[in-house]
Amino acid sequence: MEDFGSAALKRLIEMHGSALKNTHANLGDATAIVDPARLVDVMRFLRDDGECQFDMLTDVTAVDYLGEEPRFEMVYHLYSVPRNKRLRVKARVGEKSPEIATLCELWPSANWMEREVWDLYGIRFAGHPDLRRILLYEEFEGHPLRKDYAKEKRQPLVGPRN
Amino acid sequence: MSTDLHLRAELPADQDQRGDLHSEHQILNMGPSHPATHGTVKFVIELDGETVVDLDVQVGYLHRGFEKECESGSWYQAIPYTDRLNYNSAILCNLGFCMAVEKLLQIETPERCQWLRVLASELSRLGDHLTRTGAACLELQAMTPFLYGIEARELTWDLQEMLCGARVTSNYIRIGGVKHDMAPSYPAAAREKIAKIRELLKDFDDVVTQNRIFVDRMKGTGVISKEDCIKYAVTGPILRSVGVPLDVRKDEPYLVYDQIDFDVPVGEVGDNYDRYLVCVEEMHQSLRIVDQCLVKLEQLGPGPVNVDDPRVRWPAKGRVFNAMEELIQQFKSVTEGPRVPKGEAYFAIESANGELGFYLVSDGSAQPVKVRCRPPSFINLAPLPLMVRGAMLADLIPTFDFINMIGGECDR
């Protein structure tokens, strides 16, 4: 039986081949690396297409590859409840004013997870309805999960604003 | 209503002052430290009288840089941090991380180890559900069932202590195995305690499930639809309470769950009462799984509980003292820990709150590039405003209890 992970990838290559930069299924995790400018189109297709049906955005995170260009990589994990399959979608984001389109319109679960990525990595999400810090406080300076943020760095704890 | 209209009709227009009453919305801060939220979280609630108009959930008070810490140590040094993600089910967090590393290393653990892992994780799940249901009763001002729940949780912690030497931060699961095998006397002691847990669950059921006050507070509150659950990526008992039988143990079986006989309970309405019933039934199913594990472990008899792979296990002591290669390997294992092949992997397990996933990236060195924990508490908490908008303020408490936000895991 063909693995649906790769069948979804096959379908994605057929329909949105020009938006894909690379695909692989290392360790059994079907992965598509997409052009960040086409991310929302690809994601909408994956959600709505009858052969994909990825109705759940289970996880959003980022990885900092310091020294590479583009520096950041957004990582999205999709899950299809009716088909019980997973797919990973990745897109690269550059270091200078890192920004990528939000997925809040497609999946409300993206709201908090994108806020977390903004908080910890400093990647902005264009069109996000409520892009505030979520785990750290507003006065915090910098984005601690970036590789160039020293682990020992301390910041003053700011009291409540009012 | 009819008398009200009647009164209004009788009042001359210039004397009717009800329109002048000031009734603006009130903003109420609840938390970050509040006795009815067993976790550090702040709600900024917009109230119209006692009705919740809107709610802003503010998390992060327990943020301690879990991912940053993991990314600055060796692969082994991350395991104790995963203990601290969830004080109720530390073993499940250990397991999620270790199995993700094993996926990167492409290691298959021995059969006995897998059964021990299932046993330990079900005890953890039991403890977690007992805390959730017990604490929910406490916060609805019912002290007795809380004590039944906590007494039963003590017994699960006793069993964990017998298994791994610690009650809460167990640090039991290792990459490629478990810390050590169970003692020969373990199955007998476990059966005794499980019988006691079953009795306590019965007592709990007797005072809670049909209790009029409890049912009134739980039925019809905190309702969420199936569509909203899926859109918000809600998993675990909350998703099952709306009737979606999604359980990673069944859908993508890991360890030996495909050889174990257990059911996935589902609800119908998706209110707090359904969540309560789902949790109670899951506890019974966990006990069923523990029974099967004990029988199987007795059948299997003594055997290895760690994979025989030099990348992750230390060599036998006798060889270390007498052979150069093993001495060098021991030195490397201790000083830098395992080197994990270059690549990325996502591995999900079913924790007590839902899908607990780890996304790991390795560059082939002994230090992880990325350790991402997909925290079910954090993701399940996001749709809380949906569940309580338009409800009474008091309904927030049971709804929040059954989301079971664990600060350590939510804020990392």
Coordinates of C-alpha atoms in Angstrom, one line a residue:
Chain A
M1 CA 0.0 0.0 0.0
E2 CA 1.3 3.4 -0.9
D3 CA 2.0 5.7 2.0
F4 CA -0.4 8.5 2.0
G5 CA 2.2 10.9 3.2
S6 CA 4.0 10.5 -0.1
A7 CA 0.8 10.3 -2.0
A8 CA -0.2 13.7 -0.6
L9 CA 3.2 14.9 -1.6
K10 CA 2.7 13.5 -5.1
R11 CA -0.6 15.3 -5.4
L12 CA 1.0 18.5 -4.1
I13 CA 3.8 18.2 -6.7
E14 CA 1.1 17.7 -9.4
M15 CA -1.0 20.7 -8.4
H16 CA 1.5 23.1 -6.9
G17 CA 4.8 21.9 -8.3
S18 CA 6.1 25.4 -9.0
A19 CA 5.6 26.4 -5.4
L20 CA 7.8 23.6 -4.1
K21 CA 11.5 23.9 -3.6
N22 CA 12.1 20.3 -2.4
T23 CA 10.4 17.3 -1.0
H24 CA 11.6 14.3 1.0
A25 CA 10.3 11.6 3.3
N26 CA 13.3 10.9 5.5
L27 CA 12.6 8.7 8.5
G28 CA 9.1 8.3 7.2
D29 CA 8.1 12.0 7.7
A30 CA 6.7 13.3 4.4
T31 CA 8.1 16.9 4.1
A32 CA 7.6 19.6 1.5
I33 CA 9.7 22.7 1.4
V34 CA 7.7 25.5 -0.1
D35 CA 8.3 29.0 -1.5
P36 CA 7.3 31.3 1.4
A37 CA 5.5 33.6 -1.0
R38 CA 3.1 30.8 -1.9
L39 CA 2.7 29.3 1.6
V40 CA -0.9 30.3 2.1
D41 CA -2.0 29.0 -1.3
V42 CA -0.3 25.6 -0.7
M43 CA -1.7 25.4 2.8
R44 CA -5.2 26.2 1.7
F45 CA -4.9 23.5 -1.0
L46 CA -3.7 21.0 1.5
R47 CA -6.6 21.8 3.8
D48 CA -9.4 21.8 1.2
D49 CA -8.3 19.3 -1.4
G50 CA -10.4 16.1 -1.2
E51 CA -7.3 13.9 -1.5
C52 CA -5.4 15.7 1.2
Q53 CA -7.8 16.8 3.9
F54 CA -5.2 18.1 6.3
D55 CA -7.8 19.6 8.6
M56 CA -5.6 20.0 11.7
L57 CA -2.5 22.3 12.0
T58 CA -1.0 20.5 15.0
D59 CA 2.3 22.4 15.4
V60 CA 4.0 25.6 14.3
T61 CA 7.6 26.2 15.1
A62 CA 10.8 27.7 13.7
V63 CA 14.4 26.7 13.6
D64 CA 17.3 29.1 13.6
Y65 CA 20.1 28.1 11.3
L66 CA 22.5 30.8 12.2
G67 CA 25.1 31.4 9.4
E68 CA 22.9 30.1 6.6
E69 CA 21.0 32.3 4.3
P70 CA 17.9 32.4 4.5
R71 CA 18.5 32.1 8.3
F72 CA 15.2 30.9 9.7
E73 CA 13.0 28.0 8.8
M74 CA 9.3 27.8 9.6
V75 CA 8.1 24.3 10.3
Y76 CA 4.4 23.4 10.2
H77 CA 3.0 20.0 11.1
L78 CA -0.3 19.0 9.5
Y79 CA -2.5 16.2 10.5
S80 CA -5.5 14.8 8.6
V81 CA -8.2 13.5 11.0
P82 CA -10.2 11.5 8.4
R83 CA -7.1 10.0 6.8
N84 CA -4.8 9.7 9.8
K85 CA -1.8 11.0 8.0
R86 CA 0.8 13.7 8.7
L87 CA 2.7 16.1 6.6
R88 CA 5.4 18.6 7.4
V89 CA 5.6 21.8 5.5
K90 CA 8.7 24.1 5.8
A91 CA 9.5 27.5 4.4
R92 CA 12.7 29.6 4.7
V93 CA 12.6 33.1 6.1
G94 CA 15.5 35.6 5.7
E95 CA 17.3 37.4 8.5
K96 CA 16.5 40.9 7.4
S97 CA 13.1 41.8 8.8
P98 CA 11.9 38.2 9.0
E99 CA 8.3 37.9 8.0
I100 CA 5.9 35.3 6.6
A101 CA 2.2 35.2 6.0
T102 CA 0.0 34.1 8.9
L103 CA -2.2 31.0 8.7
C104 CA -4.7 32.3 11.3
E105 CA -7.3 32.6 8.5
L106 CA -7.0 28.9 7.7
W107 CA -6.6 27.5 11.1
P108 CA -7.2 29.4 14.3
S109 CA -4.8 27.1 16.1
A110 CA -2.0 29.1 14.3
N111 CA -2.8 32.2 16.5
W112 CA -1.1 31.2 19.7
M113 CA 1.6 29.2 18.1
E114 CA 2.6 32.0 15.7
R115 CA 2.6 34.4 18.7
E116 CA 5.0 32.0 20.4
V117 CA 7.3 32.0 17.3
W118 CA 7.2 35.8 17.2
D119 CA 8.0 35.9 20.9
L120 CA 10.9 33.4 20.9
Y121 CA 12.3 33.9 17.3
G122 CA 11.2 37.4 16.3
I123 CA 9.6 36.2 13.0
R124 CA 6.7 38.5 12.1
F125 CA 3.4 37.1 10.7
A126 CA 1.9 39.4 8.2
G127 CA -1.9 39.7 8.8
H128 CA -1.8 38.2 12.2
P129 CA -4.8 39.6 14.2
D130 CA -3.1 39.8 17.6
L131 CA 0.7 39.6 17.4
R132 CA 1.7 40.1 21.0
R133 CA 4.4 38.3 23.0
I134 CA 2.8 35.2 24.7
L135 CA 5.4 33.5 27.0
L136 CA 7.6 36.5 27.8
Y137 CA 6.6 39.9 28.9
E138 CA 6.1 43.0 26.7
E139 CA 9.2 44.7 28.0
F140 CA 11.5 41.8 27.2
E141 CA 14.2 42.7 24.7
G142 CA 15.3 40.3 22.1
H143 CA 14.1 36.8 21.1
P144 CA 15.7 34.2 23.3
L145 CA 15.6 31.1 21.0
R146 CA 17.7 32.7 18.4
K147 CA 21.1 31.1 18.4
D148 CA 22.9 34.4 19.0
Y149 CA 21.0 35.1 22.2
A150 CA 23.3 34.1 25.0
K151 CA 21.8 31.6 27.4
E152 CA 23.3 33.3 30.4
K153 CA 21.9 36.7 29.4
R154 CA 19.8 38.2 32.2
Q155 CA 17.1 40.9 31.9
P156 CA 15.5 42.9 34.7
L157 CA 12.1 41.6 35.7
V158 CA 9.7 44.4 35.0
G159 CA 6.8 44.9 37.4
P160 CA 3.2 45.2 36.4
R161 CA 2.5 48.1 34.1
N162 CA -0.4 49.7 36.0
Chain B
M1 CA -41.6 39.3 31.8
S2 CA -45.3 40.0 31.4
T3 CA -45.4 41.8 34.8
D4 CA -42.4 43.8 33.7
L5 CA -44.2 45.0 30.6
H6 CA -47.2 45.8 32.7
L7 CA -45.1 47.9 35.1
R8 CA -43.5 49.7 32.3
A9 CA -46.9 50.5 30.8
E10 CA -48.0 52.0 34.1
L11 CA -45.0 54.3 34.5
P12 CA -45.2 57.7 32.9
A13 CA -42.4 58.1 30.4
D14 CA -40.8 61.0 32.4
Q15 CA -40.5 58.8 35.5
D16 CA -39.0 55.7 33.9
Q17 CA -35.4 56.0 34.8
R18 CA -34.2 52.5 34.0
G19 CA -32.6 53.7 30.8
D20 CA -30.3 55.9 33.0
L21 CA -28.8 53.0 34.9
H22 CA -25.2 52.7 34.3
S23 CA -24.4 49.2 33.1
E24 CA -21.0 49.2 31.5
H25 CA -18.9 46.1 31.2
Q26 CA -16.5 45.4 34.0
I27 CA -12.9 44.1 33.6
L28 CA -11.9 41.5 36.1
N29 CA -8.4 40.2 36.6
M30 CA -8.3 36.6 37.7
G31 CA -4.9 35.3 38.6
P32 CA -1.9 34.9 38.0
S33 CA -2.2 33.3 41.4
H34 CA -5.7 32.2 42.2
P35 CA -6.9 29.4 44.5
A36 CA -9.3 28.0 41.9
T37 CA -6.8 27.7 39.1
H38 CA -4.3 25.0 39.9
G39 CA -1.6 26.6 37.7
T40 CA -0.2 30.1 37.2
V41 CA -2.3 31.7 34.6
K42 CA -4.0 35.1 34.3
F43 CA -7.5 35.7 32.9
V44 CA -8.5 39.2 32.0
I45 CA -12.3 38.8 31.9
E46 CA -14.8 41.3 30.5
L47 CA -18.0 40.8 32.5
D48 CA -21.5 41.9 31.9
G49 CA -22.9 41.3 35.4
E50 CA -21.8 37.8 36.0
T51 CA -21.8 36.8 32.3
V52 CA -18.5 36.5 30.5
V53 CA -18.4 38.7 27.5
D54 CA -14.8 38.1 26.5
L55 CA -11.7 36.6 27.9
D56 CA -8.0 37.1 27.4
V57 CA -5.9 34.2 28.6
Q58 CA -2.4 35.3 29.5
V59 CA 0.1 32.5 29.9
G60 CA 3.9 32.4 30.3
Y61 CA 4.3 32.9 34.1
L62 CA 6.2 29.6 34.3
H63 CA 8.4 30.1 31.3
R64 CA 11.9 28.9 32.1
G65 CA 13.4 28.4 28.7
F66 CA 13.0 24.7 28.4
E67 CA 13.9 24.6 24.7
K68 CA 16.9 26.9 25.2
E69 CA 18.2 24.7 28.0
C70 CA 17.8 21.6 26.0
E71 CA 19.6 23.1 23.0
S72 CA 22.6 23.9 25.1
G73 CA 23.3 20.5 26.6
S74 CA 23.7 17.0 25.4
W75 CA 20.8 14.8 24.3
Y76 CA 20.8 13.0 27.7
Q77 CA 20.8 16.2 29.6
A78 CA 17.4 17.1 28.2
I79 CA 15.6 14.1 29.8
P80 CA 15.5 15.6 33.3
Y81 CA 14.1 18.8 31.9
T82 CA 11.3 16.9 30.2
D83 CA 10.4 15.5 33.7
R84 CA 9.6 19.1 34.8
L85 CA 7.2 19.7 31.9
N86 CA 4.3 17.9 33.7
Y87 CA 4.4 17.2 37.4
N88 CA 1.6 14.6 37.0
S89 CA 2.9 12.6 34.2
A90 CA 6.6 13.1 34.0
I91 CA 7.2 9.6 32.5
L92 CA 5.0 10.5 29.5
C93 CA 7.2 13.5 28.7
N94 CA 10.3 11.4 29.1
L95 CA 8.9 8.9 26.8
G96 CA 7.9 11.4 24.1
F97 CA 11.4 12.9 24.0
C98 CA 13.3 9.6 24.1
M99 CA 11.2 8.0 21.4
A100 CA 11.8 11.0 19.1
V101 CA 15.6 10.7 19.7
E102 CA 15.2 6.9 19.0
K103 CA 13.5 7.8 15.8
L104 CA 16.5 9.9 14.7
L105 CA 18.8 7.1 15.8
Q106 CA 16.5 4.5 14.2
I107 CA 16.7 2.3 17.3
E108 CA 14.1 -0.4 18.2
T109 CA 14.0 -1.1 21.9
P110 CA 13.7 -4.6 23.3
E111 CA 10.3 -6.1 23.9
R112 CA 10.5 -6.1 27.7
C113 CA 11.5 -2.5 27.7
Q114 CA 8.5 -1.6 25.6
W115 CA 6.1 -3.3 28.0
L116 CA 7.7 -1.6 31.0
R117 CA 7.4 1.7 29.2
V118 CA 3.7 1.1 28.6
L119 CA 3.2 0.1 32.2
A120 CA 5.0 3.3 33.4
S121 CA 3.1 5.6 31.0
E122 CA -0.3 4.2 32.0
L123 CA 0.5 4.7 35.7
S124 CA 1.4 8.3 34.8
R125 CA -1.8 8.8 32.8
L126 CA -3.8 7.5 35.7
G127 CA -2.2 9.9 38.1
D128 CA -2.8 12.8 35.7
H129 CA -6.5 12.0 35.3
L130 CA -6.9 11.5 39.1
T131 CA -5.5 15.0 39.7
R132 CA -7.7 16.5 37.0
T133 CA -11.0 15.0 38.3
G134 CA -10.1 15.3 41.9
A135 CA -9.0 18.9 41.7
A136 CA -12.0 19.8 39.6
C137 CA -14.2 18.6 42.5
L138 CA -12.1 20.5 45.0
E139 CA -12.5 23.7 43.0
L140 CA -16.3 23.1 43.0
Q141 CA -16.0 22.9 46.8
A142 CA -16.2 19.2 47.2
M143 CA -13.4 18.2 49.4
T144 CA -14.1 14.5 49.9
P145 CA -13.8 13.2 46.3
F146 CA -10.6 15.2 46.0
L147 CA -9.2 13.2 48.9
Y148 CA -10.3 10.0 47.3
G149 CA -8.6 11.1 44.1
I150 CA -5.4 12.1 45.8
E151 CA -5.2 8.9 47.8
A152 CA -5.5 7.0 44.6
R153 CA -2.8 9.2 43.0
E154 CA -0.5 8.5 46.0
L155 CA -0.9 4.8 45.2
T156 CA 0.1 5.4 41.6
W157 CA 3.1 7.4 42.8
D158 CA 4.0 4.6 45.2
L159 CA 4.0 2.3 42.2
Q160 CA 6.2 4.7 40.2
E161 CA 8.5 5.0 43.2
M162 CA 8.9 1.2 43.3
L163 CA 9.6 1.2 39.6
C164 CA 12.1 4.0 39.3
G165 CA 12.9 5.4 42.7
A166 CA 11.2 8.7 42.5
R167 CA 7.7 9.7 42.9
V168 CA 7.2 12.8 40.8
T169 CA 10.3 13.7 38.7
S170 CA 10.9 10.1 37.8
N171 CA 13.5 10.4 35.0
Y172 CA 12.8 6.7 34.2
I173 CA 13.0 6.5 30.4
R174 CA 16.4 6.5 28.8
I175 CA 17.3 6.8 25.1
G176 CA 17.2 3.2 24.0
G177 CA 15.6 1.8 27.1
V178 CA 14.6 2.4 30.7
K179 CA 16.7 3.0 33.8
H180 CA 16.3 -0.5 35.1
D181 CA 14.0 -3.4 35.2
M182 CA 11.2 -3.8 37.9
A183 CA 11.9 -5.8 41.0
P184 CA 10.6 -9.4 41.1
S185 CA 8.2 -8.5 43.9
Y186 CA 6.7 -5.7 41.8
P187 CA 3.7 -7.4 40.1
A188 CA 2.3 -8.7 43.4
A189 CA 2.6 -5.3 45.1
A190 CA 1.1 -3.6 42.0
R191 CA -1.9 -5.8 41.9
E192 CA -2.6 -5.1 45.6
K193 CA -2.4 -1.3 45.0
I194 CA -4.5 -1.5 41.8
A195 CA -7.3 -3.3 43.7
K196 CA -7.2 -0.4 46.2
I197 CA -7.2 2.2 43.4
R198 CA -10.3 0.4 41.9
E199 CA -12.0 0.7 45.2
L200 CA -11.2 4.4 45.5
L201 CA -12.5 5.0 42.0
K202 CA -15.7 3.3 43.0
D203 CA -16.0 5.6 46.1
F204 CA -15.2 8.5 43.9
D205 CA -17.9 7.5 41.4
D206 CA -20.5 7.0 44.2
V207 CA -20.1 10.6 45.6
V208 CA -19.5 12.5 42.3
T209 CA -21.0 11.0 39.1
Q210 CA -24.7 11.3 40.1
N211 CA -24.2 14.2 42.5
R212 CA -26.8 16.8 41.8
I213 CA -24.6 19.8 42.5
F214 CA -21.8 18.4 40.4
V215 CA -24.0 17.4 37.5
D216 CA -25.6 20.9 37.5
R217 CA -22.3 22.6 37.4
M218 CA -20.8 20.4 34.7
K219 CA -23.7 19.6 32.3
G220 CA -24.0 22.0 29.4
T221 CA -21.0 24.1 30.5
G222 CA -17.8 24.7 28.5
V223 CA -19.3 23.3 25.4
I224 CA -17.2 23.3 22.2
S225 CA -18.1 21.9 18.8
K226 CA -16.3 19.2 16.9
E227 CA -15.4 21.6 14.1
D228 CA -13.9 24.2 16.5
C229 CA -11.9 21.4 18.2
I230 CA -10.3 20.4 15.0
K231 CA -9.7 23.9 13.8
Y232 CA -7.9 24.7 17.1
A233 CA -6.0 21.4 16.9
V234 CA -7.5 20.3 20.3
T235 CA -6.6 16.7 21.2
G236 CA -6.9 14.4 24.1
P237 CA -10.0 14.0 26.3
I238 CA -11.5 17.3 25.1
L239 CA -11.5 16.1 21.5
R240 CA -12.8 12.7 22.5
S241 CA -15.6 14.3 24.5
V242 CA -17.1 15.8 21.3
G243 CA -17.2 12.3 19.8
V244 CA -14.0 12.1 17.8
P245 CA -12.2 8.9 18.7
L246 CA -8.7 10.2 18.1
D247 CA -6.0 8.6 20.2
V248 CA -2.4 8.3 19.0
R249 CA -2.2 5.0 20.8
K250 CA -4.8 3.6 18.4
D251 CA -4.2 5.6 15.3
E252 CA -0.4 5.5 15.1
P253 CA 0.4 2.7 17.6
Y254 CA 3.8 3.0 19.2
L255 CA 5.5 0.7 21.6
V256 CA 3.2 -2.4 22.0
Y257 CA -0.1 -0.7 22.1
D258 CA -1.2 -2.6 19.0
Q259 CA -1.0 -5.8 21.1
I260 CA -3.0 -4.5 24.0
D261 CA -6.7 -4.7 24.4
F262 CA -8.2 -1.3 25.4
D263 CA -11.1 1.0 24.3
V264 CA -11.1 4.7 23.5
P265 CA -14.1 6.2 25.3
V266 CA -15.9 9.1 23.5
G267 CA -18.5 11.6 24.6
E268 CA -21.4 13.1 22.7
V269 CA -22.1 16.7 23.6
G270 CA -18.6 18.0 24.4
D271 CA -19.4 19.7 27.7
N272 CA -17.6 19.4 31.0
Y273 CA -19.6 16.4 32.1
D274 CA -18.7 14.5 29.0
R275 CA -15.0 15.3 29.6
Y276 CA -15.4 14.0 33.2
L277 CA -17.0 10.8 32.0
V278 CA -14.3 10.3 29.3
C279 CA -11.5 10.8 31.9
V280 CA -13.1 8.4 34.4
E281 CA -13.5 5.7 31.7
E282 CA -9.9 6.3 30.6
M283 CA -8.7 5.6 34.1
H284 CA -10.4 2.2 34.0
Q285 CA -8.9 1.5 30.6
S286 CA -5.5 2.5 32.0
L287 CA -5.9 0.0 34.8
R288 CA -6.9 -2.6 32.2
I289 CA -3.7 -1.9 30.3
V290 CA -1.6 -2.1 33.5
D291 CA -3.1 -5.5 34.3
Q292 CA -2.2 -6.8 30.8
C293 CA 1.4 -5.4 31.2
L294 CA 1.9 -7.2 34.5
V295 CA 0.8 -10.5 33.0
K296 CA 2.9 -10.0 29.9
L297 CA 6.0 -9.0 31.9
E298 CA 5.7 -12.1 34.1
Q299 CA 5.3 -14.2 31.0
L300 CA 8.4 -12.7 29.3
G301 CA 10.6 -13.3 32.3
P302 CA 13.9 -11.6 32.8
G303 CA 15.6 -10.0 29.7
P304 CA 17.3 -7.0 28.5
V305 CA 15.6 -3.6 29.0
N306 CA 18.1 -1.6 27.1
V307 CA 19.0 -1.7 23.5
D308 CA 22.5 -3.1 22.8
D309 CA 23.7 -0.2 20.8
P310 CA 27.1 1.4 21.6
R311 CA 25.9 4.8 20.5
V312 CA 23.6 5.2 23.4
R313 CA 24.5 2.6 26.0
W314 CA 27.7 2.4 28.1
P315 CA 29.8 -0.7 27.7
A316 CA 29.8 -3.4 30.4
K317 CA 32.0 -2.4 33.3
G318 CA 34.2 -5.6 33.1
R319 CA 35.1 -4.7 29.5
V320 CA 35.8 -1.0 30.4
F321 CA 38.5 -2.0 33.0
N322 CA 40.2 -4.5 30.7
A323 CA 39.9 -3.4 27.1
M324 CA 41.1 -0.2 25.5
E325 CA 38.2 0.2 23.0
E326 CA 35.6 0.0 25.7
L327 CA 37.5 2.4 27.9
I328 CA 37.6 5.0 25.1
Q329 CA 33.9 4.4 24.4
Q330 CA 33.0 4.9 28.1
F331 CA 35.1 8.1 28.2
K332 CA 33.3 9.4 25.1
S333 CA 29.9 8.4 26.3
V334 CA 30.4 10.1 29.7
T335 CA 32.1 13.3 28.5
E336 CA 30.0 14.1 25.4
G337 CA 27.1 11.7 25.3
P338 CA 25.6 10.2 22.2
R339 CA 26.0 11.7 18.7
V340 CA 22.7 11.7 16.9
P341 CA 22.7 11.4 13.1
K342 CA 21.9 14.5 11.1
G343 CA 18.2 14.9 10.4
E344 CA 14.9 15.9 11.7
A345 CA 12.1 13.9 13.2
Y346 CA 8.7 14.5 14.7
F347 CA 7.3 11.9 17.1
A348 CA 4.0 12.1 18.9
I349 CA 2.6 10.1 21.8
E350 CA -0.7 10.3 23.5
S351 CA -0.2 12.1 26.8
A352 CA -2.9 12.5 29.4
N353 CA -3.8 15.9 27.9
G354 CA -3.6 15.0 24.2
E355 CA -0.9 14.7 21.6
L356 CA 2.5 15.4 23.0
G357 CA 4.9 15.7 20.2
F358 CA 8.6 16.4 19.9
Y359 CA 10.2 17.9 16.9
L360 CA 14.0 17.4 17.0
V361 CA 16.7 18.6 14.6
S362 CA 20.2 17.3 14.8
D363 CA 23.3 18.4 12.9
G364 CA 25.1 15.1 13.7
S365 CA 26.7 16.4 16.8
A366 CA 26.2 15.5 20.5
Q367 CA 24.1 18.7 21.0
P368 CA 20.6 19.2 19.6
V369 CA 20.0 22.0 17.2
K370 CA 16.3 22.2 18.0
V371 CA 14.1 20.6 20.6
R372 CA 10.5 21.6 20.1
C373 CA 7.8 20.3 22.4
R374 CA 4.3 20.4 21.1
P375 CA 2.5 21.1 24.3
P376 CA -1.1 19.8 24.5
S377 CA -1.9 22.1 27.4
F378 CA -0.9 25.2 25.6
I379 CA -2.8 24.3 22.4
N380 CA -5.9 23.1 24.3
L381 CA -6.0 26.3 26.3
A382 CA -6.2 28.6 23.2
P383 CA -10.0 28.0 22.6
L384 CA -11.0 28.6 26.2
P385 CA -12.6 31.9 25.3
L386 CA -14.9 30.0 22.8
M387 CA -16.0 27.7 25.6
V388 CA -16.9 30.3 28.2
R389 CA -18.1 33.3 26.1
G390 CA -21.7 34.0 27.2
A391 CA -21.5 31.6 30.2
M392 CA -21.5 32.6 33.9
L393 CA -18.2 33.5 35.5
A394 CA -18.5 30.4 37.8
D395 CA -18.5 28.1 34.7
L396 CA -15.0 29.2 33.9
I397 CA -13.6 27.1 36.9
P398 CA -14.8 23.6 35.8
T399 CA -14.1 24.4 32.2
F400 CA -10.5 25.4 33.0
D401 CA -10.1 22.4 35.3
F402 CA -11.0 20.0 32.5
I403 CA -8.7 21.6 30.0
N404 CA -6.1 20.6 32.7
M405 CA -3.5 23.2 31.9
I406 CA -0.2 22.2 33.4
G407 CA 1.9 25.4 33.8
G408 CA 5.2 23.6 33.3
E409 CA 4.1 22.2 29.9
C410 CA 2.1 25.1 28.7
D411 CA 4.8 27.7 29.4
R412 CA 7.9 25.6 29.1

